[in-house]
Amino acid sequence: MHFSIPETESRSGDSGGSAYVAYNIHVNGVLHCRVRYSQLLGLHEQLRKEYGANVLPAFPPKKLFSLTPAEVEQRREQLEKYMQAVRQDPLLGSSETFNSFLRRAQQETQQVPTEEVSLEVLLSNGQKVLVNVLTSDQTEDVLEAVAAKLDLPDDLIGYFSLFLVREKEDGAFSFVRKLQEFELPYVSVTSLRSQEYKIVLRKSYWDSAYDDDVMENRVGLNLLYAQTVSDIERGWILVTKEQHRQLKSLQEKVSKKEFLRLAQTLRHYGYLRFDACVADFPEKDCPVVVSAGNSELSLQLRLPGQQLREGSFRVTRMRCWRVTSSVPLPSGGTSSPGRGRGEVRLELAFEYLMSKDRLQWVTITSPQAIMMSICLQSMVDELMVKKSGGSIRKMLRRRVGGTLRRSDSQQAVKSPPLLESPDATRESMVKLSSKLSAVSLRGIGSPSTDASASDVHGNFAFEGIGDEDL
């Protein structure tokens, strides 16, 4: 999840008090909340008490006198780095202190009172589920409410997630992001002030082997079936005429398990498809359609003569990736902070092992670049849990002493430190890492902007591959 503080605002104090600087915190480019320096300092102090000063990133110090415009900009940059570092830390980013701070700030910024409301959640086939929730309910609370309405058992809730989507004119969904623990779903969707935005329930795992757990339950089976039928109708799953005939026959017989078993054998089953975008592979400015699933990113492109071609990039061969953003300057060629900004241009760039001795950067330019990055990270998390012999079966977070506690399986699924040296006992990983020290880096297009190490997602699943994967 990408945190940024792209701008500040000068605001009047309460009851006509002195003006102050407010920092606009954006999540994936959308305003999440507006906070003062003193509020962020209070968060920092609370985290320091709970976890110790040595765990926390540096926080910009107080100033005795009013800040100059240059100092305001410097503090904004420092606070942005601080928030990004805290969010990316497995311990701090998942803490209730951090997440509850962001939820309260979101509710206060959008000026939404706590009250009971009806919230509409869609299934993949467009069916509406109305749940009664509080405006202050977090994502997990809303997910539980939806599961209860559908009669989905507690032990299957972790197999599904809520997604924020934009409904296009043709009825198709464009995925914006997976709703997180630091936000209030009702506030997130209503603050966008557009009927285009909806909340959708969809399975949250990638490996189809986990379908067996879900299909044991009647409600789980129906949810998977509805999602798969919808994906086929949208053209997300690639189906031949003969396969389509077989699927239609099973649909008519209402043979849902057999339908899903056949669907599991089809290309792009369980994939998430993104809107048409542009990549620099196999050549610059190449129009592509990107799909994520089965531990890979798939790029489909149509060549002259309307021939459809597909290139697949395995997650296990991505050394690292990063999302970069840039804002085109206005026609005058200059822009002051927070003014005259154009539409943000987002790029996902990943370094890919094309052959045994060659790494190459591949860049995808898309408004959904952050969502693509989230998909990559969740696929890596799932691979690492499976490699360690763990399970993705997630139990509900139970309230203990008024706070929420993650299950052990959820705590285990965390991003690894950036390219941390593998343990010496992991021989295959050491062997590959030593080979890469002499690899030459040749790319068709390097990322458009520089990024610090904290902006790059290191990939433990990459270090785990061996010669047989090349």
Short mmCIF file of C-alpha atoms in Angstrom, two decimals:
data_model
loop_
_atom_site.label_atom_id
_atom_site.label_comp_id
_atom_site.label_asym_id
_atom_site.label_seq_id
_atom_site.Cartn_x
_atom_site.Cartn_y
_atom_site.Cartn_z
CA MET A 1 0.00 0.00 0.00
CA HIS A 2 1.47 3.33 -1.08
CA PHE A 3 1.39 6.19 1.45
CA SER A 4 2.23 9.71 0.34
CA ILE A 5 1.91 13.28 1.61
CA PRO A 6 1.94 15.15 -1.71
CA GLU A 7 0.82 18.49 -0.36
CA THR A 8 0.13 20.67 2.65
CA GLU A 9 -2.67 23.10 3.40
CA SER A 10 -2.84 26.23 5.49
CA ARG A 11 -5.96 25.97 7.63
CA SER A 12 -7.63 28.18 10.23
CA GLY A 13 -7.69 26.99 13.81
CA ASP A 14 -10.88 26.10 15.63
CA SER A 15 -13.02 29.03 16.80
CA GLY A 16 -10.96 31.49 14.82
CA GLY A 17 -7.63 30.41 16.35
CA SER A 18 -4.25 30.80 14.67
CA ALA A 19 -3.65 29.16 11.31
CA TYR A 20 -1.75 25.88 11.08
CA VAL A 21 -0.27 23.60 8.43
CA ALA A 22 -2.23 20.42 7.66
CA TYR A 23 -0.68 17.42 5.94
CA ASN A 24 -2.82 15.54 3.44
CA ILE A 25 -2.11 11.81 3.65
CA HIS A 26 -2.93 9.98 0.45
CA VAL A 27 -3.30 6.21 0.04
CA ASN A 28 -2.72 5.02 -3.51
CA GLY A 29 -3.10 8.59 -4.72
CA VAL A 30 -6.47 9.24 -3.00
CA LEU A 31 -6.89 11.52 0.01
CA HIS A 32 -7.26 9.38 3.13
CA CYS A 33 -7.01 11.96 5.91
CA ARG A 34 -5.72 15.37 6.89
CA VAL A 35 -3.56 15.67 10.03
CA ARG A 36 -1.45 18.18 11.93
CA TYR A 37 2.19 17.75 12.87
CA SER A 38 1.20 17.49 16.55
CA GLN A 39 -1.09 14.54 15.78
CA LEU A 40 1.68 12.67 13.96
CA LEU A 41 4.06 13.47 16.81
CA GLY A 42 1.50 12.00 19.23
CA LEU A 43 1.35 8.83 17.11
CA HIS A 44 5.15 8.63 17.11
CA GLU A 45 5.32 9.00 20.90
CA GLN A 46 2.71 6.28 21.39
CA LEU A 47 4.58 3.89 19.08
CA ARG A 48 7.82 4.69 20.91
CA LYS A 49 6.25 3.78 24.25
CA GLU A 50 4.94 0.49 22.90
CA TYR A 51 7.86 -0.67 20.76
CA GLY A 52 10.94 1.30 21.82
CA ALA A 53 12.84 4.12 20.11
CA ASN A 54 15.29 1.76 18.37
CA VAL A 55 12.47 0.22 16.30
CA LEU A 56 11.08 3.49 14.94
CA PRO A 57 12.30 5.49 11.95
CA ALA A 58 13.52 9.07 12.47
CA PHE A 59 10.78 11.63 13.13
CA PRO A 60 11.25 15.29 12.11
CA PRO A 61 12.00 17.37 15.24
CA LYS A 62 9.94 20.21 16.66
CA LYS A 63 10.86 23.78 15.73
CA LEU A 64 10.75 26.72 18.13
CA PHE A 65 9.80 29.27 15.49
CA SER A 66 7.41 29.36 12.55
CA LEU A 67 8.58 27.39 9.54
CA THR A 68 9.61 28.99 6.28
CA PRO A 69 8.01 27.62 3.09
CA ALA A 70 11.22 25.66 2.41
CA GLU A 71 11.14 24.16 5.91
CA VAL A 72 7.45 23.24 5.50
CA GLU A 73 8.34 21.36 2.32
CA GLN A 74 11.30 19.65 4.00
CA ARG A 75 9.09 18.55 6.92
CA ARG A 76 6.46 17.26 4.48
CA GLU A 77 9.08 15.07 2.78
CA GLN A 78 10.35 13.80 6.13
CA LEU A 79 6.85 12.96 7.36
CA GLU A 80 6.06 11.16 4.11
CA LYS A 81 9.17 8.98 4.50
CA TYR A 82 8.27 8.35 8.13
CA MET A 83 4.74 7.17 7.31
CA GLN A 84 6.00 4.95 4.50
CA ALA A 85 8.64 3.40 6.75
CA VAL A 86 6.16 2.69 9.55
CA ARG A 87 3.63 1.16 7.15
CA GLN A 88 6.26 -1.09 5.55
CA ASP A 89 7.56 -2.34 8.90
CA PRO A 90 5.93 -5.75 9.66
CA LEU A 91 5.53 -4.93 13.36
CA LEU A 92 4.62 -1.24 13.28
CA GLY A 93 2.52 -1.32 10.10
CA SER A 94 0.22 -4.02 11.47
CA SER A 95 -0.09 -2.50 14.95
CA GLU A 96 -3.49 -1.45 16.21
CA THR A 97 -1.99 1.86 17.37
CA PHE A 98 -0.99 2.82 13.82
CA ASN A 99 -4.13 1.51 12.13
CA SER A 100 -6.59 2.98 14.62
CA PHE A 101 -4.86 6.37 14.29
CA LEU A 102 -5.48 6.32 10.53
CA ARG A 103 -9.08 5.17 10.94
CA ARG A 104 -9.89 7.97 13.40
CA ALA A 105 -8.15 10.54 11.20
CA GLN A 106 -10.09 9.33 8.15
CA GLN A 107 -13.41 9.64 9.95
CA GLU A 108 -12.56 13.09 11.34
CA THR A 109 -11.31 14.40 8.00
CA GLN A 110 -14.43 13.28 6.14
CA GLN A 111 -16.60 14.53 9.04
CA VAL A 112 -18.67 11.35 9.18
CA PRO A 113 -20.48 10.83 12.50
CA THR A 114 -20.60 7.35 14.00
CA GLU A 115 -24.01 5.89 13.22
CA GLU A 116 -25.61 2.74 11.88
CA VAL A 117 -25.99 2.60 8.09
CA SER A 118 -26.79 0.11 5.33
CA LEU A 119 -23.78 -0.67 3.17
CA GLU A 120 -24.06 -2.34 -0.22
CA VAL A 121 -21.49 -5.01 -1.05
CA LEU A 122 -21.51 -6.72 -4.44
CA LEU A 123 -20.64 -10.31 -5.26
CA SER A 124 -18.62 -10.98 -8.41
CA ASN A 125 -21.78 -11.65 -10.41
CA GLY A 126 -23.29 -8.29 -9.44
CA GLN A 127 -25.62 -9.66 -6.75
CA LYS A 128 -26.12 -7.11 -3.98
CA VAL A 129 -25.66 -7.89 -0.29
CA LEU A 130 -26.95 -5.23 2.12
CA VAL A 131 -25.37 -5.24 5.56
CA ASN A 132 -26.04 -3.06 8.58
CA VAL A 133 -22.77 -1.63 9.87
CA LEU A 134 -21.46 1.36 11.76
CA THR A 135 -19.78 4.11 9.78
CA SER A 136 -16.82 3.56 12.12
CA ASP A 137 -16.54 -0.19 11.39
CA GLN A 138 -13.17 -1.23 10.02
CA THR A 139 -12.62 -3.56 7.07
CA GLU A 140 -12.53 -6.74 9.17
CA ASP A 141 -15.84 -5.80 10.84
CA VAL A 142 -17.56 -5.25 7.48
CA LEU A 143 -16.13 -8.49 6.08
CA GLU A 144 -17.51 -10.36 9.11
CA ALA A 145 -20.91 -8.73 8.61
CA VAL A 146 -21.00 -9.80 4.94
CA ALA A 147 -19.94 -13.35 5.86
CA ALA A 148 -22.66 -13.54 8.53
CA LYS A 149 -25.28 -12.32 6.05
CA LEU A 150 -24.20 -15.00 3.56
CA ASP A 151 -23.81 -17.67 6.28
CA LEU A 152 -20.14 -18.19 5.39
CA PRO A 153 -18.35 -20.06 8.23
CA ASP A 154 -15.78 -18.21 10.33
CA ASP A 155 -12.90 -20.40 9.21
CA LEU A 156 -13.49 -19.46 5.56
CA ILE A 157 -13.68 -15.69 6.02
CA GLY A 158 -9.90 -15.35 5.59
CA TYR A 159 -10.16 -16.79 2.07
CA PHE A 160 -12.09 -13.73 0.93
CA SER A 161 -11.43 -9.99 0.89
CA LEU A 162 -13.26 -6.76 0.16
CA PHE A 163 -12.11 -4.75 -2.85
CA LEU A 164 -12.82 -1.18 -3.87
CA VAL A 165 -13.74 -1.15 -7.56
CA ARG A 166 -14.95 1.33 -10.15
CA GLU A 167 -17.88 0.12 -12.23
CA LYS A 168 -17.40 1.02 -15.88
CA GLU A 169 -20.13 1.86 -18.38
CA ASP A 170 -20.23 -1.72 -19.69
CA GLY A 171 -20.75 -3.05 -16.14
CA ALA A 172 -17.24 -4.44 -15.81
CA PHE A 173 -15.22 -3.79 -12.64
CA SER A 174 -11.92 -1.90 -12.63
CA PHE A 175 -10.11 -2.86 -9.41
CA VAL A 176 -8.80 0.09 -7.42
CA ARG A 177 -7.44 -1.63 -4.32
CA LYS A 178 -8.01 -4.22 -1.63
CA LEU A 179 -9.54 -2.58 1.43
CA GLN A 180 -7.07 -2.49 4.33
CA GLU A 181 -7.21 -2.67 8.11
CA PHE A 182 -6.41 1.05 8.49
CA GLU A 183 -9.57 2.26 6.74
CA LEU A 184 -13.32 2.39 7.25
CA PRO A 185 -15.03 0.88 4.17
CA TYR A 186 -18.16 3.00 4.42
CA VAL A 187 -16.13 6.20 4.64
CA SER A 188 -13.71 5.07 1.91
CA VAL A 189 -16.43 4.44 -0.66
CA THR A 190 -18.74 7.37 0.19
CA SER A 191 -15.92 9.94 0.38
CA LEU A 192 -15.24 9.36 -3.33
CA ARG A 193 -18.66 10.91 -3.98
CA SER A 194 -19.40 8.90 -7.10
CA GLN A 195 -21.88 6.09 -7.75
CA GLU A 196 -19.22 4.43 -9.92
CA TYR A 197 -17.32 3.18 -6.87
CA LYS A 198 -18.47 -0.05 -5.24
CA ILE A 199 -17.25 -2.63 -2.73
CA VAL A 200 -16.91 -6.18 -4.06
CA LEU A 201 -16.34 -9.49 -2.28
CA ARG A 202 -13.84 -11.75 -4.04
CA LYS A 203 -11.53 -14.60 -3.07
CA SER A 204 -8.18 -13.34 -1.82
CA TYR A 205 -5.83 -16.24 -2.60
CA TRP A 206 -4.06 -17.25 -5.81
CA ASP A 207 -3.29 -21.00 -5.61
CA SER A 208 -6.31 -22.95 -6.89
CA ALA A 209 -5.34 -25.84 -4.59
CA TYR A 210 -6.99 -23.84 -1.79
CA ASP A 211 -10.30 -24.05 -3.66
CA ASP A 212 -10.79 -27.48 -2.06
CA ASP A 213 -11.11 -25.90 1.40
CA VAL A 214 -13.72 -23.43 0.17
CA MET A 215 -15.68 -25.91 -1.95
CA GLU A 216 -16.36 -28.14 1.07
CA ASN A 217 -18.88 -25.55 2.21
CA ARG A 218 -22.11 -24.82 0.31
CA VAL A 219 -21.79 -21.01 0.60
CA GLY A 220 -18.08 -21.09 -0.28
CA LEU A 221 -18.85 -23.25 -3.32
CA ASN A 222 -21.55 -20.83 -4.48
CA LEU A 223 -19.23 -17.82 -4.11
CA LEU A 224 -16.45 -19.50 -6.12
CA TYR A 225 -18.94 -20.63 -8.76
CA ALA A 226 -20.45 -17.14 -9.14
CA GLN A 227 -16.99 -15.57 -9.42
CA THR A 228 -15.83 -18.09 -12.03
CA VAL A 229 -18.98 -17.77 -14.18
CA SER A 230 -18.58 -13.99 -14.06
CA ASP A 231 -14.88 -14.14 -15.01
CA ILE A 232 -15.68 -16.37 -17.99
CA GLU A 233 -18.47 -14.07 -19.18
CA ARG A 234 -16.12 -11.06 -18.97
CA GLY A 235 -13.46 -12.89 -20.99
CA TRP A 236 -10.98 -12.93 -18.11
CA ILE A 237 -10.65 -16.74 -18.36
CA LEU A 238 -9.56 -17.97 -21.79
CA VAL A 239 -11.98 -20.57 -23.14
CA THR A 240 -12.10 -22.49 -26.45
CA LYS A 241 -15.39 -23.22 -28.20
CA GLU A 242 -15.32 -26.85 -27.06
CA GLN A 243 -14.53 -25.92 -23.46
CA HIS A 244 -17.32 -23.35 -23.55
CA ARG A 245 -19.74 -26.02 -24.72
CA GLN A 246 -18.70 -28.34 -21.88
CA LEU A 247 -19.02 -25.56 -19.31
CA LYS A 248 -22.46 -24.60 -20.61
CA SER A 249 -23.59 -28.22 -20.28
CA LEU A 250 -22.38 -28.39 -16.66
CA GLN A 251 -24.11 -25.08 -15.92
CA GLU A 252 -27.40 -26.43 -17.24
CA LYS A 253 -27.02 -29.50 -15.00
CA VAL A 254 -26.12 -27.21 -12.05
CA SER A 255 -22.98 -29.34 -11.55
CA LYS A 256 -21.05 -26.61 -9.75
CA LYS A 257 -18.11 -28.68 -8.49
CA GLU A 258 -17.57 -30.30 -11.88
CA PHE A 259 -17.86 -26.87 -13.51
CA LEU A 260 -15.13 -25.51 -11.21
CA ARG A 261 -12.90 -28.55 -11.75
CA LEU A 262 -13.01 -27.95 -15.50
CA ALA A 263 -12.53 -24.19 -15.03
CA GLN A 264 -9.40 -24.83 -12.93
CA THR A 265 -7.71 -26.32 -16.00
CA LEU A 266 -8.33 -23.19 -18.10
CA ARG A 267 -5.79 -20.45 -18.76
CA HIS A 268 -6.18 -17.45 -16.46
CA TYR A 269 -8.49 -19.21 -14.01
CA GLY A 270 -8.56 -17.17 -10.80
CA TYR A 271 -6.61 -14.28 -12.36
CA LEU A 272 -7.34 -10.62 -11.75
CA ARG A 273 -7.44 -8.63 -14.99
CA PHE A 274 -6.50 -4.97 -15.20
CA ASP A 275 -7.55 -2.27 -17.64
CA ALA A 276 -5.68 -1.90 -20.93
CA CYS A 277 -2.38 -0.10 -20.43
CA VAL A 278 1.12 0.33 -21.91
CA ALA A 279 4.38 -1.58 -21.37
CA ASP A 280 7.91 -1.34 -22.72
CA PHE A 281 7.97 -5.07 -23.50
CA PRO A 282 8.50 -6.48 -26.08
CA GLU A 283 8.96 -2.94 -27.40
CA LYS A 284 8.43 0.62 -26.19
CA ASP A 285 4.84 1.94 -25.85
CA CYS A 286 3.32 -1.48 -26.47
CA PRO A 287 -0.45 -1.66 -25.72
CA VAL A 288 -1.08 -4.61 -23.36
CA VAL A 289 -3.66 -6.15 -21.07
CA VAL A 290 -2.15 -7.31 -17.77
CA SER A 291 -3.54 -10.14 -15.64
CA ALA A 292 -2.24 -11.40 -12.28
CA GLY A 293 -2.56 -14.94 -11.00
CA ASN A 294 -0.92 -18.35 -10.62
CA SER A 295 2.33 -16.71 -9.40
CA GLU A 296 2.78 -14.65 -12.57
CA LEU A 297 1.96 -11.46 -14.43
CA SER A 298 0.56 -12.12 -17.88
CA LEU A 299 0.87 -9.50 -20.64
CA GLN A 300 -1.43 -9.96 -23.63
CA LEU A 301 -0.85 -7.92 -26.76
CA ARG A 302 -2.40 -7.89 -30.20
CA LEU A 303 0.07 -7.86 -33.06
CA PRO A 304 -0.56 -6.48 -36.56
CA GLY A 305 -3.09 -8.75 -38.22
CA GLN A 306 -4.99 -9.05 -34.89
CA GLN A 307 -2.94 -12.05 -33.74
CA LEU A 308 -3.08 -12.32 -29.93
CA ARG A 309 0.23 -13.00 -28.16
CA GLU A 310 0.95 -13.52 -24.50
CA GLY A 311 4.07 -13.12 -22.41
CA SER A 312 4.26 -14.48 -18.85
CA PHE A 313 6.53 -13.19 -16.10
CA ARG A 314 6.88 -15.58 -13.16
CA VAL A 315 7.01 -14.00 -9.71
CA THR A 316 9.87 -16.33 -8.78
CA ARG A 317 12.05 -14.71 -11.44
CA MET A 318 11.43 -11.10 -10.36
CA ARG A 319 14.41 -9.93 -8.31
CA CYS A 320 12.55 -6.87 -7.09
CA TRP A 321 9.95 -4.35 -8.17
CA ARG A 322 8.84 -0.82 -7.39
CA VAL A 323 6.07 1.63 -8.14
CA THR A 324 7.08 5.13 -9.19
CA SER A 325 4.92 8.16 -9.80
CA SER A 326 5.42 11.38 -11.69
CA VAL A 327 3.26 14.44 -12.26
CA PRO A 328 3.46 16.16 -15.65
CA LEU A 329 4.30 19.84 -15.37
CA PRO A 330 1.74 22.38 -16.62
CA SER A 331 2.32 24.09 -19.94
CA GLY A 332 4.40 26.80 -18.27
CA GLY A 333 7.05 24.20 -17.42
CA THR A 334 7.18 24.90 -13.68
CA SER A 335 5.03 23.98 -10.75
CA SER A 336 4.98 25.07 -7.14
CA PRO A 337 4.35 22.41 -4.47
CA GLY A 338 0.71 21.38 -4.39
CA ARG A 339 -0.31 23.70 -7.25
CA GLY A 340 -0.90 23.23 -10.94
CA ARG A 341 -0.45 19.48 -10.76
CA GLY A 342 -1.61 17.28 -13.58
CA GLU A 343 -2.80 13.70 -13.42
CA VAL A 344 -0.35 11.37 -11.64
CA ARG A 345 1.40 8.89 -13.93
CA LEU A 346 2.07 5.55 -12.21
CA GLU A 347 4.52 2.90 -13.32
CA LEU A 348 5.25 -0.60 -12.05
CA ALA A 349 8.82 -1.64 -12.88
CA PHE A 350 10.24 -5.07 -12.08
CA GLU A 351 13.69 -6.53 -12.61
CA TYR A 352 13.27 -9.89 -14.34
CA LEU A 353 15.64 -12.79 -14.83
CA MET A 354 15.26 -13.21 -18.60
CA SER A 355 17.95 -15.88 -18.84
CA LYS A 356 20.61 -17.42 -16.63
CA ASP A 357 22.94 -14.44 -16.78
CA ARG A 358 20.68 -11.53 -17.70
CA LEU A 359 18.38 -9.34 -15.61
CA GLN A 360 16.20 -6.80 -17.36
CA TRP A 361 13.81 -4.10 -16.20
CA VAL A 362 10.25 -4.28 -17.53
CA THR A 363 8.00 -1.27 -16.98
CA ILE A 364 4.19 -1.16 -17.07
CA THR A 365 2.50 2.25 -17.14
CA SER A 366 -0.97 2.02 -15.62
CA PRO A 367 -3.23 3.86 -13.16
CA GLN A 368 -3.55 0.45 -11.49
CA ALA A 369 0.22 0.03 -10.96
CA ILE A 370 -0.13 0.05 -7.17
CA MET A 371 -2.83 -2.63 -7.29
CA MET A 372 -0.51 -4.72 -9.49
CA SER A 373 2.25 -4.31 -6.91
CA ILE A 374 -0.11 -5.43 -4.13
CA CYS A 375 -0.99 -8.53 -6.17
CA LEU A 376 2.71 -9.34 -6.64
CA GLN A 377 3.36 -9.01 -2.91
CA SER A 378 0.41 -11.21 -1.95
CA MET A 379 1.53 -13.89 -4.44
CA VAL A 380 5.02 -13.82 -2.92
CA ASP A 381 3.56 -14.02 0.60
CA GLU A 382 1.49 -17.04 -0.40
CA LEU A 383 4.48 -18.75 -2.01
CA MET A 384 6.64 -18.21 1.07
CA VAL A 385 3.97 -19.56 3.42
CA LYS A 386 3.63 -22.65 1.24
CA LYS A 387 7.42 -23.07 1.01
CA SER A 388 7.71 -22.97 4.81
CA GLY A 389 5.01 -25.62 5.17
CA GLY A 390 2.48 -23.17 6.58
CA SER A 391 -1.16 -22.65 5.71
CA ILE A 392 -3.05 -19.64 4.43
CA ARG A 393 -6.10 -20.63 6.47
CA LYS A 394 -6.68 -17.44 8.46
CA MET A 395 -8.86 -17.32 11.53
CA LEU A 396 -10.74 -14.20 12.52
CA ARG A 397 -8.91 -11.59 14.52
CA ARG A 398 -10.45 -11.78 17.97
CA ARG A 399 -10.87 -8.83 20.27
CA VAL A 400 -8.66 -9.29 23.34
CA GLY A 401 -8.90 -6.63 26.02
CA GLY A 402 -10.53 -4.23 23.58
CA THR A 403 -7.83 -4.58 20.93
CA LEU A 404 -7.64 -6.69 17.79
CA ARG A 405 -5.05 -9.44 17.53
CA ARG A 406 -3.94 -11.07 14.32
CA SER A 407 -3.77 -14.84 14.08
CA ASP A 408 -0.34 -16.46 13.90
CA SER A 409 -0.82 -17.30 10.23
CA GLN A 410 -1.52 -13.65 9.40
CA GLN A 411 1.56 -12.48 11.28
CA ALA A 412 3.67 -14.91 9.29
CA VAL A 413 2.54 -13.50 5.95
CA LYS A 414 4.63 -10.36 5.97
CA SER A 415 6.93 -8.76 3.43
CA PRO A 416 10.59 -9.71 3.89
CA PRO A 417 13.21 -7.06 4.59
CA LEU A 418 14.66 -5.61 1.40
CA LEU A 419 16.94 -8.22 -0.17
CA GLU A 420 18.12 -9.44 3.21
CA SER A 421 20.82 -12.08 2.97
CA PRO A 422 19.24 -15.53 3.13
CA ASP A 423 19.94 -17.86 6.02
CA ALA A 424 23.10 -19.91 5.54
CA THR A 425 21.14 -23.14 5.87
CA ARG A 426 19.14 -22.36 2.73
CA GLU A 427 21.69 -23.75 0.32
CA SER A 428 19.78 -23.37 -2.94
CA MET A 429 19.09 -19.73 -2.14
CA VAL A 430 22.73 -18.97 -1.35
CA LYS A 431 23.82 -20.71 -4.55
CA LEU A 432 21.60 -18.52 -6.73
CA SER A 433 22.43 -15.32 -4.86
CA SER A 434 26.15 -15.87 -5.36
CA LYS A 435 25.61 -16.37 -9.09
CA LEU A 436 23.80 -13.06 -9.39
CA SER A 437 26.73 -11.05 -8.06
CA ALA A 438 28.25 -11.12 -11.55
CA VAL A 439 25.04 -10.62 -13.52
CA SER A 440 25.04 -7.73 -15.99
CA LEU A 441 22.02 -5.43 -15.89
CA ARG A 442 20.69 -4.67 -19.36
CA GLY A 443 17.21 -3.22 -19.69
CA ILE A 444 14.99 -2.02 -22.43
CA GLY A 445 13.71 0.70 -20.16
CA SER A 446 14.87 1.53 -16.70
CA PRO A 447 12.42 3.04 -14.24
CA SER A 448 11.62 6.65 -15.05
CA THR A 449 12.42 8.04 -11.63
CA ASP A 450 14.96 7.25 -8.96
CA ALA A 451 13.70 5.51 -5.86
CA SER A 452 15.34 4.92 -2.54
CA ALA A 453 15.85 1.42 -1.20
CA SER A 454 12.70 1.76 0.90
CA ASP A 455 10.65 2.15 -2.30
CA VAL A 456 11.84 -1.20 -3.70
CA HIS A 457 10.12 -4.49 -2.84
CA GLY A 458 12.73 -7.22 -2.35
CA ASN A 459 11.56 -10.71 -3.26
CA PHE A 460 12.48 -13.70 -1.10
CA ALA A 461 10.66 -15.98 -3.55
CA PHE A 462 13.22 -14.90 -6.18
CA GLU A 463 16.12 -16.02 -3.99
CA GLY A 464 14.43 -19.38 -3.60
CA ILE A 465 14.54 -20.44 -7.25
CA GLY A 466 17.18 -22.80 -8.60
CA ASP A 467 18.65 -23.88 -11.92
CA GLU A 468 15.60 -25.98 -12.75
CA ASP A 469 13.47 -22.83 -12.85
CA LEU A 470 15.60 -21.11 -15.49
#
